[in-house]
């Protein structure tokens, strides 16, 4: 099999997927069509339609674009079938029905921003940081009936520094995902469409040596999931430790943004988005209590004070916490 003969349909929507699509095009692969989300209404009245990042790239490079409302739409299925794809590549897209993922003769593989079987779901980058992980990565795997459960082709690890936020990890995995996709395609081409894979079930059993009775015990690995994030998901729980809140804030920064409600000096409550905090080791106060010391702003977790470095008031722009403190002082004045 030659890579130039491989007919590929690419499926993706956001900027994260563009890096992989670009790698395919520049790598000499034949991308015969792209499937992406319908244009999204934007603006005050929703009167302007904004194409996805993937569509913009595709149109600029003359690649046909399909934008189905429903993936099971018979008209779309027939349009897709007409491209006679040998393989489909999916990056940051929606769940596919079997009639779609099983269509190509070589199947469909996905590039997932986590080390499966951990962090199956829609928001793997956010949840890995929220949970304080020091390592994540990307996985390529063949799609099957359930979400993110198919046979793994390859994985590439990526370290998460303690001060990293979503933007840092997103950018790193975006590039790593493109590399993983290209390596996966090389394996598929080299093996005539039959690359070596491993079942995720085989990775779930973690062997531990406890030497009891001279035998090795087996325990089941705890699976961490990555469900979709909603506004209510992003509210800070100040009864958690400072470390947990610190990870929560950076796991949602810069978007969608962790938020909390505080009482201002004038007695009014306001919503603050928190973009960056700093661990202090200083003894905590009542959970959620706002503390000002000079020009430094703190919010108390269950055990320690967290310094707030960057935030945003409702209806205002993102700002340094010291500017917020100055505004509070003017309020009191």
One Martini backbone bead per residue (centre of mass of N, CA, C, O) as a GRO file, in nm:
protein
  333
    1UNK     BB    1   0.095   0.037   0.023
    2UNK     BB    2   0.026   0.370  -0.062
    3UNK     BB    3  -0.027   0.683   0.057
    4UNK     BB    4  -0.137   0.814  -0.213
    5UNK     BB    5  -0.386   0.589  -0.226
    6UNK     BB    6  -0.508   0.702   0.031
    7UNK     BB    7  -0.838   0.755   0.125
    8UNK     BB    8  -0.932   1.048   0.314
    9UNK     BB    9  -1.141   1.124   0.590
   10UNK     BB   10  -1.199   1.418   0.774
   11UNK     BB   11  -1.275   1.479   1.135
   12UNK     BB   12  -1.360   1.814   1.250
   13UNK     BB   13  -1.342   2.153   1.418
   14UNK     BB   14  -1.120   2.271   1.579
   15UNK     BB   15  -0.804   2.383   1.612
   16UNK     BB   16  -0.691   2.112   1.717
   17UNK     BB   17  -0.748   1.969   1.428
   18UNK     BB   18  -0.575   2.132   1.222
   19UNK     BB   19  -0.290   2.018   1.270
   20UNK     BB   20  -0.360   1.738   1.152
   21UNK     BB   21  -0.463   1.821   0.875
   22UNK     BB   22  -0.203   1.964   0.789
   23UNK     BB   23  -0.020   1.714   0.809
   24UNK     BB   24  -0.162   1.554   0.588
   25UNK     BB   25  -0.128   1.750   0.354
   26UNK     BB   26   0.190   1.797   0.387
   27UNK     BB   27   0.240   1.467   0.381
   28UNK     BB   28   0.072   1.356   0.108
   29UNK     BB   29  -0.216   1.310   0.163
   30UNK     BB   30  -0.549   1.202   0.064
   31UNK     BB   31  -0.791   1.443   0.107
   32UNK     BB   32  -1.124   1.416  -0.003
   33UNK     BB   33  -1.258   1.503   0.283
   34UNK     BB   34  -1.465   1.703   0.511
   35UNK     BB   35  -1.595   1.689   0.848
   36UNK     BB   36  -1.821   1.925   1.003
   37UNK     BB   37  -1.965   2.162   1.157
   38UNK     BB   38  -2.187   2.377   1.153
   39UNK     BB   39  -2.238   2.684   1.137
   40UNK     BB   40  -2.204   2.946   1.379
   41UNK     BB   41  -2.377   3.159   1.555
   42UNK     BB   42  -2.305   3.509   1.580
   43UNK     BB   43  -2.353   3.761   1.775
   44UNK     BB   44  -2.611   3.933   1.907
   45UNK     BB   45  -2.829   3.789   1.681
   46UNK     BB   46  -2.707   3.550   1.509
   47UNK     BB   47  -2.649   3.657   1.193
   48UNK     BB   48  -2.368   3.521   1.203
   49UNK     BB   49  -2.164   3.287   1.033
   50UNK     BB   50  -1.929   3.054   1.174
   51UNK     BB   51  -1.674   2.885   1.081
   52UNK     BB   52  -1.476   2.648   1.126
   53UNK     BB   53  -1.146   2.587   1.141
   54UNK     BB   54  -1.157   2.345   0.945
   55UNK     BB   55  -1.310   2.482   0.718
   56UNK     BB   56  -1.115   2.711   0.659
   57UNK     BB   57  -0.881   2.530   0.576
   58UNK     BB   58  -1.023   2.366   0.353
   59UNK     BB   59  -1.104   2.600   0.167
   60UNK     BB   60  -0.805   2.705   0.126
   61UNK     BB   61  -0.740   2.385  -0.001
   62UNK     BB   62  -0.981   2.252  -0.171
   63UNK     BB   63  -1.171   2.095   0.032
   64UNK     BB   64  -1.428   1.918   0.079
   65UNK     BB   65  -1.741   1.997   0.258
   66UNK     BB   66  -1.916   1.857   0.536
   67UNK     BB   67  -2.243   1.960   0.723
   68UNK     BB   68  -2.406   1.788   0.931
   69UNK     BB   69  -2.663   1.766   1.156
   70UNK     BB   70  -2.687   1.450   1.098
   71UNK     BB   71  -2.515   1.144   1.086
   72UNK     BB   72  -2.788   0.970   0.981
   73UNK     BB   73  -2.830   1.106   0.730
   74UNK     BB   74  -2.885   0.971   0.426
   75UNK     BB   75  -2.759   1.193   0.248
   76UNK     BB   76  -2.487   1.202   0.392
   77UNK     BB   77  -2.407   0.904   0.368
   78UNK     BB   78  -2.397   0.911   0.056
   79UNK     BB   79  -2.188   1.132   0.027
   80UNK     BB   80  -1.965   0.983   0.182
   81UNK     BB   81  -1.959   0.722   0.007
   82UNK     BB   82  -1.868   0.871  -0.265
   83UNK     BB   83  -1.553   0.899  -0.161
   84UNK     BB   84  -1.417   0.623  -0.102
   85UNK     BB   85  -1.297   0.556   0.168
   86UNK     BB   86  -1.038   0.388   0.345
   87UNK     BB   87  -1.023   0.626   0.566
   88UNK     BB   88  -1.077   0.762   0.899
   89UNK     BB   89  -1.024   1.082   1.067
   90UNK     BB   90  -1.045   1.177   1.418
   91UNK     BB   91  -1.082   1.519   1.565
   92UNK     BB   92  -1.271   1.673   1.764
   93UNK     BB   93  -1.563   1.525   1.769
   94UNK     BB   94  -1.831   1.349   1.732
   95UNK     BB   95  -2.036   1.103   1.755
   96UNK     BB   96  -2.048   0.795   1.579
   97UNK     BB   97  -2.204   0.601   1.379
   98UNK     BB   98  -2.171   0.295   1.237
   99UNK     BB   99  -2.234   0.382   0.940
  100UNK     BB  100  -1.966   0.557   0.951
  101UNK     BB  101  -1.717   0.409   1.099
  102UNK     BB  102  -1.764   0.135   0.907
  103UNK     BB  103  -1.723   0.219   0.604
  104UNK     BB  104  -1.435   0.181   0.580
  105UNK     BB  105  -1.211  -0.072   0.511
  106UNK     BB  106  -1.000   0.046   0.756
  107UNK     BB  107  -1.165   0.244   0.906
  108UNK     BB  108  -1.160   0.432   1.226
  109UNK     BB  109  -0.964   0.694   1.369
  110UNK     BB  110  -0.861   0.840   1.682
  111UNK     BB  111  -0.766   1.149   1.843
  112UNK     BB  112  -0.678   1.152   2.186
  113UNK     BB  113  -0.641   1.373   2.483
  114UNK     BB  114  -0.519   1.089   2.610
  115UNK     BB  115  -0.453   0.802   2.824
  116UNK     BB  116  -0.578   0.539   2.747
  117UNK     BB  117  -0.852   0.470   2.948
  118UNK     BB  118  -0.813   0.744   3.040
  119UNK     BB  119  -1.022   0.997   2.984
  120UNK     BB  120  -1.303   0.959   2.891
  121UNK     BB  121  -1.426   1.208   2.671
  122UNK     BB  122  -1.475   1.564   2.616
  123UNK     BB  123  -1.254   1.671   2.874
  124UNK     BB  124  -0.942   1.569   2.922
  125UNK     BB  125  -0.768   1.818   2.985
  126UNK     BB  126  -0.917   1.939   3.221
  127UNK     BB  127  -0.929   1.683   3.414
  128UNK     BB  128  -0.628   1.632   3.445
  129UNK     BB  129  -0.571   1.901   3.591
  130UNK     BB  130  -0.784   1.896   3.814
  131UNK     BB  131  -0.649   1.611   3.923
  132UNK     BB  132  -0.324   1.657   3.922
  133UNK     BB  133  -0.172   1.572   3.688
  134UNK     BB  134   0.165   1.495   3.542
  135UNK     BB  135   0.025   1.312   3.310
  136UNK     BB  136  -0.025   1.275   2.961
  137UNK     BB  137  -0.176   1.262   2.622
  138UNK     BB  138  -0.195   1.050   2.330
  139UNK     BB  139  -0.447   0.865   2.134
  140UNK     BB  140  -0.480   0.593   1.913
  141UNK     BB  141  -0.798   0.462   1.778
  142UNK     BB  142  -1.042   0.243   1.711
  143UNK     BB  143  -1.357   0.246   1.639
  144UNK     BB  144  -1.660   0.174   1.817
  145UNK     BB  145  -1.955   0.149   1.993
  146UNK     BB  146  -1.797   0.300   2.208
  147UNK     BB  147  -1.664   0.549   2.392
  148UNK     BB  148  -1.325   0.529   2.391
  149UNK     BB  149  -1.276   0.177   2.351
  150UNK     BB  150  -1.083   0.107   2.149
  151UNK     BB  151  -0.820   0.000   1.986
  152UNK     BB  152  -0.487   0.052   2.037
  153UNK     BB  153  -0.212   0.187   1.863
  154UNK     BB  154  -0.109   0.463   2.013
  155UNK     BB  155   0.123   0.646   2.240
  156UNK     BB  156   0.179   0.984   2.386
  157UNK     BB  157   0.346   1.161   2.610
  158UNK     BB  158   0.271   1.437   2.860
  159UNK     BB  159   0.378   1.684   3.052
  160UNK     BB  160   0.261   1.842   3.365
  161UNK     BB  161   0.302   2.114   3.502
  162UNK     BB  162   0.214   2.278   3.795
  163UNK     BB  163   0.158   2.566   3.616
  164UNK     BB  164  -0.035   2.451   3.417
  165UNK     BB  165  -0.267   2.506   3.172
  166UNK     BB  166  -0.480   2.451   2.919
  167UNK     BB  167  -0.325   2.601   2.699
  168UNK     BB  168  -0.059   2.445   2.723
  169UNK     BB  169  -0.172   2.156   2.678
  170UNK     BB  170  -0.322   2.203   2.417
  171UNK     BB  171  -0.077   2.283   2.243
  172UNK     BB  172   0.087   2.024   2.293
  173UNK     BB  173  -0.135   1.814   2.193
  174UNK     BB  174  -0.177   1.923   1.912
  175UNK     BB  175   0.108   1.844   1.812
  176UNK     BB  176   0.113   1.548   1.912
  177UNK     BB  177  -0.136   1.453   1.751
  178UNK     BB  178  -0.011   1.486   1.472
  179UNK     BB  179   0.219   1.286   1.517
  180UNK     BB  180   0.041   1.038   1.585
  181UNK     BB  181  -0.108   1.026   1.318
  182UNK     BB  182   0.136   0.983   1.130
  183UNK     BB  183   0.235   0.722   1.267
  184UNK     BB  184  -0.023   0.563   1.223
  185UNK     BB  185  -0.021   0.573   0.913
  186UNK     BB  186   0.247   0.430   0.877
  187UNK     BB  187   0.148   0.162   0.998
  188UNK     BB  188  -0.087   0.112   0.804
  189UNK     BB  189   0.081   0.107   0.545
  190UNK     BB  190   0.297  -0.113   0.637
  191UNK     BB  191   0.032  -0.329   0.706
  192UNK     BB  192  -0.216  -0.311   0.522
  193UNK     BB  193  -0.425  -0.219   0.765
  194UNK     BB  194  -0.265  -0.404   1.021
  195UNK     BB  195  -0.210  -0.295   1.300
  196UNK     BB  196  -0.099  -0.303   1.600
  197UNK     BB  197  -0.298  -0.385   1.891
  198UNK     BB  198  -0.483  -0.288   2.199
  199UNK     BB  199  -0.680  -0.365   2.449
  200UNK     BB  200  -0.817  -0.191   2.707
  201UNK     BB  201  -0.874  -0.430   2.897
  202UNK     BB  202  -0.562  -0.504   2.921
  203UNK     BB  203  -0.503  -0.217   3.082
  204UNK     BB  204  -0.689  -0.230   3.347
  205UNK     BB  205  -0.505  -0.441   3.466
  206UNK     BB  206  -0.325  -0.410   3.767
  207UNK     BB  207  -0.029  -0.520   3.874
  208UNK     BB  208   0.042  -0.646   4.210
  209UNK     BB  209   0.302  -0.691   4.452
  210UNK     BB  210   0.240  -0.869   4.769
  211UNK     BB  211   0.333  -1.175   4.831
  212UNK     BB  212   0.090  -1.333   4.902
  213UNK     BB  213   0.135  -1.657   4.910
  214UNK     BB  214   0.326  -1.614   4.652
  215UNK     BB  215   0.122  -1.412   4.508
  216UNK     BB  216  -0.024  -1.227   4.259
  217UNK     BB  217  -0.213  -0.952   4.258
  218UNK     BB  218  -0.529  -0.821   4.127
  219UNK     BB  219  -0.626  -0.497   4.019
  220UNK     BB  220  -0.843  -0.247   3.945
  221UNK     BB  221  -0.845   0.020   3.773
  222UNK     BB  222  -0.902   0.353   3.806
  223UNK     BB  223  -1.139   0.538   3.644
  224UNK     BB  224  -1.110   0.840   3.461
  225UNK     BB  225  -1.314   1.093   3.363
  226UNK     BB  226  -1.445   1.332   3.078
  227UNK     BB  227  -1.678   1.523   3.102
  228UNK     BB  228  -1.872   1.756   3.028
  229UNK     BB  229  -1.868   2.110   3.055
  230UNK     BB  230  -2.031   2.329   3.274
  231UNK     BB  231  -2.106   2.598   3.451
  232UNK     BB  232  -2.152   2.439   3.724
  233UNK     BB  233  -1.871   2.297   3.718
  234UNK     BB  234  -1.702   2.590   3.768
  235UNK     BB  235  -1.753   2.598   4.061
  236UNK     BB  236  -1.613   2.670   4.352
  237UNK     BB  237  -1.488   2.460   4.621
  238UNK     BB  238  -1.389   2.575   4.943
  239UNK     BB  239  -1.375   2.283   5.097
  240UNK     BB  240  -1.127   2.249   4.963
  241UNK     BB  241  -0.820   2.241   4.894
  242UNK     BB  242  -0.579   2.437   4.769
  243UNK     BB  243  -0.479   2.234   4.559
  244UNK     BB  244  -0.756   2.173   4.434
  245UNK     BB  245  -0.823   2.464   4.350
  246UNK     BB  246  -0.574   2.522   4.183
  247UNK     BB  247  -0.633   2.297   3.973
  248UNK     BB  248  -0.915   2.392   3.894
  249UNK     BB  249  -0.839   2.666   3.774
  250UNK     BB  250  -0.625   2.562   3.559
  251UNK     BB  251  -0.841   2.351   3.432
  252UNK     BB  252  -1.018   2.637   3.328
  253UNK     BB  253  -0.768   2.781   3.193
  254UNK     BB  254  -0.931   3.022   3.020
  255UNK     BB  255  -1.136   2.789   2.940
  256UNK     BB  256  -1.426   2.872   3.090
  257UNK     BB  257  -1.385   2.919   3.390
  258UNK     BB  258  -1.360   2.982   3.704
  259UNK     BB  259  -1.606   3.038   3.975
  260UNK     BB  260  -1.726   3.300   4.205
  261UNK     BB  261  -1.880   3.429   4.504
  262UNK     BB  262  -1.869   3.766   4.630
  263UNK     BB  263  -1.837   4.011   4.886
  264UNK     BB  264  -1.849   4.334   4.888
  265UNK     BB  265  -1.806   4.628   5.065
  266UNK     BB  266  -2.117   4.713   4.977
  267UNK     BB  267  -2.266   4.407   4.997
  268UNK     BB  268  -2.230   4.299   4.722
  269UNK     BB  269  -2.263   4.058   4.487
  270UNK     BB  270  -2.006   3.883   4.295
  271UNK     BB  271  -1.865   3.758   4.002
  272UNK     BB  272  -1.573   3.549   3.968
  273UNK     BB  273  -1.307   3.496   3.764
  274UNK     BB  274  -1.048   3.246   3.762
  275UNK     BB  275  -0.710   3.222   3.621
  276UNK     BB  276  -0.505   3.280   3.875
  277UNK     BB  277  -0.310   3.112   4.120
  278UNK     BB  278  -0.151   3.085   4.457
  279UNK     BB  279   0.035   2.923   4.668
  280UNK     BB  280   0.116   2.989   5.034
  281UNK     BB  281   0.072   2.835   5.332
  282UNK     BB  282  -0.146   2.989   5.459
  283UNK     BB  283  -0.372   3.009   5.678
  284UNK     BB  284  -0.693   2.964   5.697
  285UNK     BB  285  -1.026   3.033   5.675
  286UNK     BB  286  -1.313   3.073   5.578
  287UNK     BB  287  -1.457   2.927   5.333
  288UNK     BB  288  -1.440   3.185   5.080
  289UNK     BB  289  -1.281   3.402   5.201
  290UNK     BB  290  -1.201   3.739   5.177
  291UNK     BB  291  -0.857   3.868   5.149
  292UNK     BB  292  -0.677   4.170   5.243
  293UNK     BB  293  -0.317   4.250   5.177
  294UNK     BB  294  -0.290   4.525   5.070
  295UNK     BB  295  -0.242   4.418   4.724
  296UNK     BB  296  -0.349   4.138   4.825
  297UNK     BB  297  -0.537   3.854   4.717
  298UNK     BB  298  -0.761   3.634   4.895
  299UNK     BB  299  -0.867   3.288   4.919
  300UNK     BB  300  -1.030   3.045   5.110
  301UNK     BB  301  -0.967   2.744   5.189
  302UNK     BB  302  -0.974   2.481   5.406
  303UNK     BB  303  -0.640   2.526   5.478
  304UNK     BB  304  -0.573   2.773   5.276
  305UNK     BB  305  -0.440   3.035   5.114
  306UNK     BB  306  -0.520   3.198   4.807
  307UNK     BB  307  -0.377   3.358   4.557
  308UNK     BB  308  -0.485   3.612   4.349
  309UNK     BB  309  -0.381   3.708   4.019
  310UNK     BB  310  -0.629   3.645   3.816
  311UNK     BB  311  -0.929   3.820   3.690
  312UNK     BB  312  -1.304   3.854   3.659
  313UNK     BB  313  -1.557   4.059   3.623
  314UNK     BB  314  -1.862   4.121   3.563
  315UNK     BB  315  -1.834   4.296   3.258
  316UNK     BB  316  -1.527   4.263   3.247
  317UNK     BB  317  -1.198   4.250   3.232
  318UNK     BB  318  -0.919   4.112   3.251
  319UNK     BB  319  -0.719   4.107   3.563
  320UNK     BB  320  -0.538   4.210   3.805
  321UNK     BB  321  -0.573   4.183   4.142
  322UNK     BB  322  -0.463   4.467   4.221
  323UNK     BB  323  -0.685   4.622   4.062
  324UNK     BB  324  -0.917   4.514   4.227
  325UNK     BB  325  -0.822   4.625   4.500
  326UNK     BB  326  -0.829   4.924   4.421
  327UNK     BB  327  -1.136   4.922   4.370
  328UNK     BB  328  -1.213   4.853   4.662
  329UNK     BB  329  -1.087   5.104   4.794
  330UNK     BB  330  -1.267   5.305   4.641
  331UNK     BB  331  -1.526   5.202   4.759
  332UNK     BB  332  -1.455   5.264   5.057
  333UNK     BB  333  -1.383   5.578   4.997
   0.00000   0.00000   0.00000
